[in-house]
Tab-separated table of C-alpha atoms in Angstrom:
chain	number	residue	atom	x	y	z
Y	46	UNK	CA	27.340	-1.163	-24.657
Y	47	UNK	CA	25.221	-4.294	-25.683
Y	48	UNK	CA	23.596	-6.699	-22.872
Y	49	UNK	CA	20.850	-6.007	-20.409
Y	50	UNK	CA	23.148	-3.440	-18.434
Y	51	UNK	CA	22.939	-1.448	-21.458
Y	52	UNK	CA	19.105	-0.224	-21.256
Y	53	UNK	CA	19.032	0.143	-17.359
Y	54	UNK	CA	21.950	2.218	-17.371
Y	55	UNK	CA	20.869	4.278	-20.676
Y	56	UNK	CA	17.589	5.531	-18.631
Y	57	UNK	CA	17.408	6.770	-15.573
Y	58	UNK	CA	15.313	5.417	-12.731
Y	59	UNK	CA	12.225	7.717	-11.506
Y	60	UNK	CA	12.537	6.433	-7.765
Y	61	UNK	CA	16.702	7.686	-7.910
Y	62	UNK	CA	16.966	10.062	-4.653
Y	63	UNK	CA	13.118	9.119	-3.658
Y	64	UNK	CA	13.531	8.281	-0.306
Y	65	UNK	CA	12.015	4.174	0.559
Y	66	UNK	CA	9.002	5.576	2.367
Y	67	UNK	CA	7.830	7.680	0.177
Y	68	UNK	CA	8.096	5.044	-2.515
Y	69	UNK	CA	6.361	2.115	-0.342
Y	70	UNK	CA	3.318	5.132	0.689
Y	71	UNK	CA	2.737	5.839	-3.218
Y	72	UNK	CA	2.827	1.984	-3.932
Y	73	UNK	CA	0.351	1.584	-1.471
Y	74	UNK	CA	-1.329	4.091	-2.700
Y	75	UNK	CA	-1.647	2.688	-6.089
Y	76	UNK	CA	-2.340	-0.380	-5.024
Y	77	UNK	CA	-5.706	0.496	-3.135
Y	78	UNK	CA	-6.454	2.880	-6.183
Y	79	UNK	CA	-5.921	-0.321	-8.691
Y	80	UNK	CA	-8.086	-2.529	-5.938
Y	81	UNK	CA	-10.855	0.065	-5.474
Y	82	UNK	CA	-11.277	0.584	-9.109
Y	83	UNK	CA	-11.617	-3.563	-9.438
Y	84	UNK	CA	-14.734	-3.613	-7.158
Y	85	UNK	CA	-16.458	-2.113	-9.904
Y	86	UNK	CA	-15.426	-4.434	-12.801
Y	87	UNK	CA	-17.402	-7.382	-13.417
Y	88	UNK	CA	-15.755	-10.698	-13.479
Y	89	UNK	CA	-13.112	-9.555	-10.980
Y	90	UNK	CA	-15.518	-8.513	-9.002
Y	91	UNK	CA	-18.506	-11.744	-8.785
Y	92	UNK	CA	-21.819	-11.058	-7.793
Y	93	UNK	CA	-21.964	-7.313	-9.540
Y	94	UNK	CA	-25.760	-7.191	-9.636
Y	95	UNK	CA	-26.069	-7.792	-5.782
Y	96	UNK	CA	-23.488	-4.668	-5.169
Y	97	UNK	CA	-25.335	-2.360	-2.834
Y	98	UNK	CA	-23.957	0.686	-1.692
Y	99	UNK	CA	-23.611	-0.074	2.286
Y	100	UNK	CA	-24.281	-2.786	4.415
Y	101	UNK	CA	-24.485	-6.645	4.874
Y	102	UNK	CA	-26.605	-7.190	2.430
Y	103	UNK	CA	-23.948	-6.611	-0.489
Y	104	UNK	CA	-23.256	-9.931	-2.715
Y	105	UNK	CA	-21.011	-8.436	-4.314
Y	106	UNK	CA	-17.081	-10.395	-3.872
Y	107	UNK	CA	-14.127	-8.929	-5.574
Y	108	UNK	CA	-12.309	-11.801	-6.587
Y	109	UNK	CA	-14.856	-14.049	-5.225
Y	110	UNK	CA	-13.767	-13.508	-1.961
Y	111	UNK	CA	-13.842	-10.751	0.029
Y	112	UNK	CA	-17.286	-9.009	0.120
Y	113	UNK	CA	-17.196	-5.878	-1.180
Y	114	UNK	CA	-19.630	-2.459	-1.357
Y	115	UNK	CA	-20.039	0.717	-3.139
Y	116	UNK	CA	-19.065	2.250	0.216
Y	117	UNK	CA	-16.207	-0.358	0.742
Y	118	UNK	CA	-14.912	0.703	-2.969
Y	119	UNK	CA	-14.755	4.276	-2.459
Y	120	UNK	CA	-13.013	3.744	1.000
Y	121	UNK	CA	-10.250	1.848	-0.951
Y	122	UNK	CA	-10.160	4.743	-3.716
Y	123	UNK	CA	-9.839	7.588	-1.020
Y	124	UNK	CA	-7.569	5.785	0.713
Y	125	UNK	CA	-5.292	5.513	-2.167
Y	126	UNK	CA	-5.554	9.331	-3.162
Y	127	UNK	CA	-4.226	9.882	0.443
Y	128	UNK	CA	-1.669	7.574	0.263
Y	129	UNK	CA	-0.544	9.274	-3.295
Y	130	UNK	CA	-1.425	12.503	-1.851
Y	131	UNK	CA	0.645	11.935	1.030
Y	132	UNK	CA	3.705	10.331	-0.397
Y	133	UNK	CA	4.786	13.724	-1.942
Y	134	UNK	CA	6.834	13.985	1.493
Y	135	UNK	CA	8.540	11.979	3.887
Y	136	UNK	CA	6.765	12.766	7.164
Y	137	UNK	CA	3.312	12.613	5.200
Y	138	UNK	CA	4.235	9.217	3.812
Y	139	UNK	CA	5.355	7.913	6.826
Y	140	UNK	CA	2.059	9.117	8.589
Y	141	UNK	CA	0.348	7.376	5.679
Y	142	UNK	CA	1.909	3.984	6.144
Y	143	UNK	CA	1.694	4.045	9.823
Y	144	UNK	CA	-1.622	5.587	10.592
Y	145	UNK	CA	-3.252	3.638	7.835
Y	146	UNK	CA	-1.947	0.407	9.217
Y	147	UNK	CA	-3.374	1.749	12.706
Y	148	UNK	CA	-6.484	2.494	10.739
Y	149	UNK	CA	-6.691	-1.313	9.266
Y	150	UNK	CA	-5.857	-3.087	12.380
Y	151	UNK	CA	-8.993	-0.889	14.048
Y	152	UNK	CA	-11.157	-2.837	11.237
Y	153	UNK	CA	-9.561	-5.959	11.690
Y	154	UNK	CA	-11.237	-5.449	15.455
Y	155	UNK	CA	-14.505	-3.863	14.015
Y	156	UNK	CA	-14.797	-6.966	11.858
Y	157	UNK	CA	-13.963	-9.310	15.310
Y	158	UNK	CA	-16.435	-7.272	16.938
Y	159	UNK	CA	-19.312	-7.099	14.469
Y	160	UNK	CA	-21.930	-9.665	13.861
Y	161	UNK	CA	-21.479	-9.955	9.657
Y	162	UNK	CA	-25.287	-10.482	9.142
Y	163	UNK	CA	-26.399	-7.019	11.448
Y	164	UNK	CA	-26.779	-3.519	10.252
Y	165	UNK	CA	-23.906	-2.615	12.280
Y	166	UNK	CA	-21.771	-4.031	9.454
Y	167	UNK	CA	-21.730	-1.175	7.098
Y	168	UNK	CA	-18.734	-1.766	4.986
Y	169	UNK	CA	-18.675	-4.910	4.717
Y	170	UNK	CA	-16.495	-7.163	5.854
Y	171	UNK	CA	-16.518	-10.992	5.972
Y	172	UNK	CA	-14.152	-13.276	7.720
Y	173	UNK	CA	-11.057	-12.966	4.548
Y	174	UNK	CA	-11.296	-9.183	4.971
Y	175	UNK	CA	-10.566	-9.799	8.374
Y	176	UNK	CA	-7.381	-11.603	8.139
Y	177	UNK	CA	-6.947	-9.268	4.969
Y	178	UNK	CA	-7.056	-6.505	7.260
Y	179	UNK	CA	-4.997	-7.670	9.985
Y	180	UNK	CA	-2.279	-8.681	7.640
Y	181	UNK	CA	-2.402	-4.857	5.633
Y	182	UNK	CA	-2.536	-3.332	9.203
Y	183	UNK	CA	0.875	-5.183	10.153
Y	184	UNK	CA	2.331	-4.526	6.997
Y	185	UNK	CA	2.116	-1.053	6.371
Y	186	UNK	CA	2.929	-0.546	10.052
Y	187	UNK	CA	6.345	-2.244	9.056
Y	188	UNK	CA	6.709	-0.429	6.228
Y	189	UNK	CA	6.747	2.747	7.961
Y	190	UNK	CA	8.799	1.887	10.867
Y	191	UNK	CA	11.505	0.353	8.368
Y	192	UNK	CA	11.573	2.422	5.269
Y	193	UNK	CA	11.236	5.783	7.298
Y	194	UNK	CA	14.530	5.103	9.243
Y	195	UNK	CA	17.058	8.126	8.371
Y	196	UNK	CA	20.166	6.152	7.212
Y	197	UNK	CA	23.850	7.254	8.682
C-alpha cells in the first residue's frame, strides 16, 4: 500500500484500547513534567540568577511571564509524577484530572487572596499565574467530567 494510510496503518497506535481519561491524565502529566523541568533552563526561564527557592522575592519568570520558584518548579514536577502515576488506571486518572483542577482553582483563590509582595506568597504567583490557574483548574475539571464518561 503506498500513500500516507500506508505507515499509520503498518504501526499500531500505543493509545489503541487506552481509555480518553487515562490518556488526557498522562498528557497532563507530561505536560507539567516538561513545564517543571523548563523553570530550570535558562532562556526559557528569564531572570535565572534571581530564582530563589520560596517566596516573593523570586525574579525568576519562565517564559518571561509567570514568576516562577524552586518550590513552584518542584510542585509542577510532583504534580506531573502523580498525574503519570495516576493515569495507570481509570478511577486514578479521573481523580487526577478532577482533583487537580479542584487543587488549581484553590490557587487561583490563594493568588486572589494573597498580597504578591508579602511572605504569605510562598509559591509564587503573579497576576498571569492567576488566570493561568483558573483556566488549568477549569480545564482539567472538564477533562475529567468528559473523557471519564463510560460510553454505551
Amino acid at each position: 500500500m503506498v500513500g500516507p494510510m500506508a505507515h499509520s496503518r503498518a504501526r499500531s497506535n500505543p493509545a489503541d484500547g487506552r481509555p480518553p481519561v487515562r490518556r488526557a491524565a498522562a498528557s497532563a502529566g507530561v505536560l507539567f513534567l516538561l513545564v517543571g523541568a523548563l523553570g530550570f533552563v535558562p532562556g526559557i526561564t528569564s531572570g535565572m540568577d534571581a530564582l530563589r527557592f520560596a517566596g516573593h522575592g523570586s525574579g525568576a519568570y519562565l517564559f518571561g511571564v509567570f514568576q516562577v520558584s524552586v518550590l513552584h518548579n518542584l510542585v509542577h514536577l510532583a504534580f506531573g509524577v502523580a498525574g503519570l502515576v495516576l493515569a495507570r488506571t481509570v478511577s486514578g486518572a479521573r481523580t487526577f484530572l478532577i482533583g487537580g483542577g479542584a487543587v488549581y482553582l484553590v490557587l487561583w483563590l490563594y493568588g486572589l487572596a494573597v498580597d504578591h509582595d508579602t511572605g504569605a506568597n510562598v509559591l509564587p504567583v503573579n497576576d498571569a499565574d492567576g488566570w493561568l490557574h483558573l483556566g488549568l483548574g477549569a480545564g482539567l475539571i472538564a477533562l475529567g467530567i468528559g473523557t471519564g464518561r463510560h460510553r454505551s
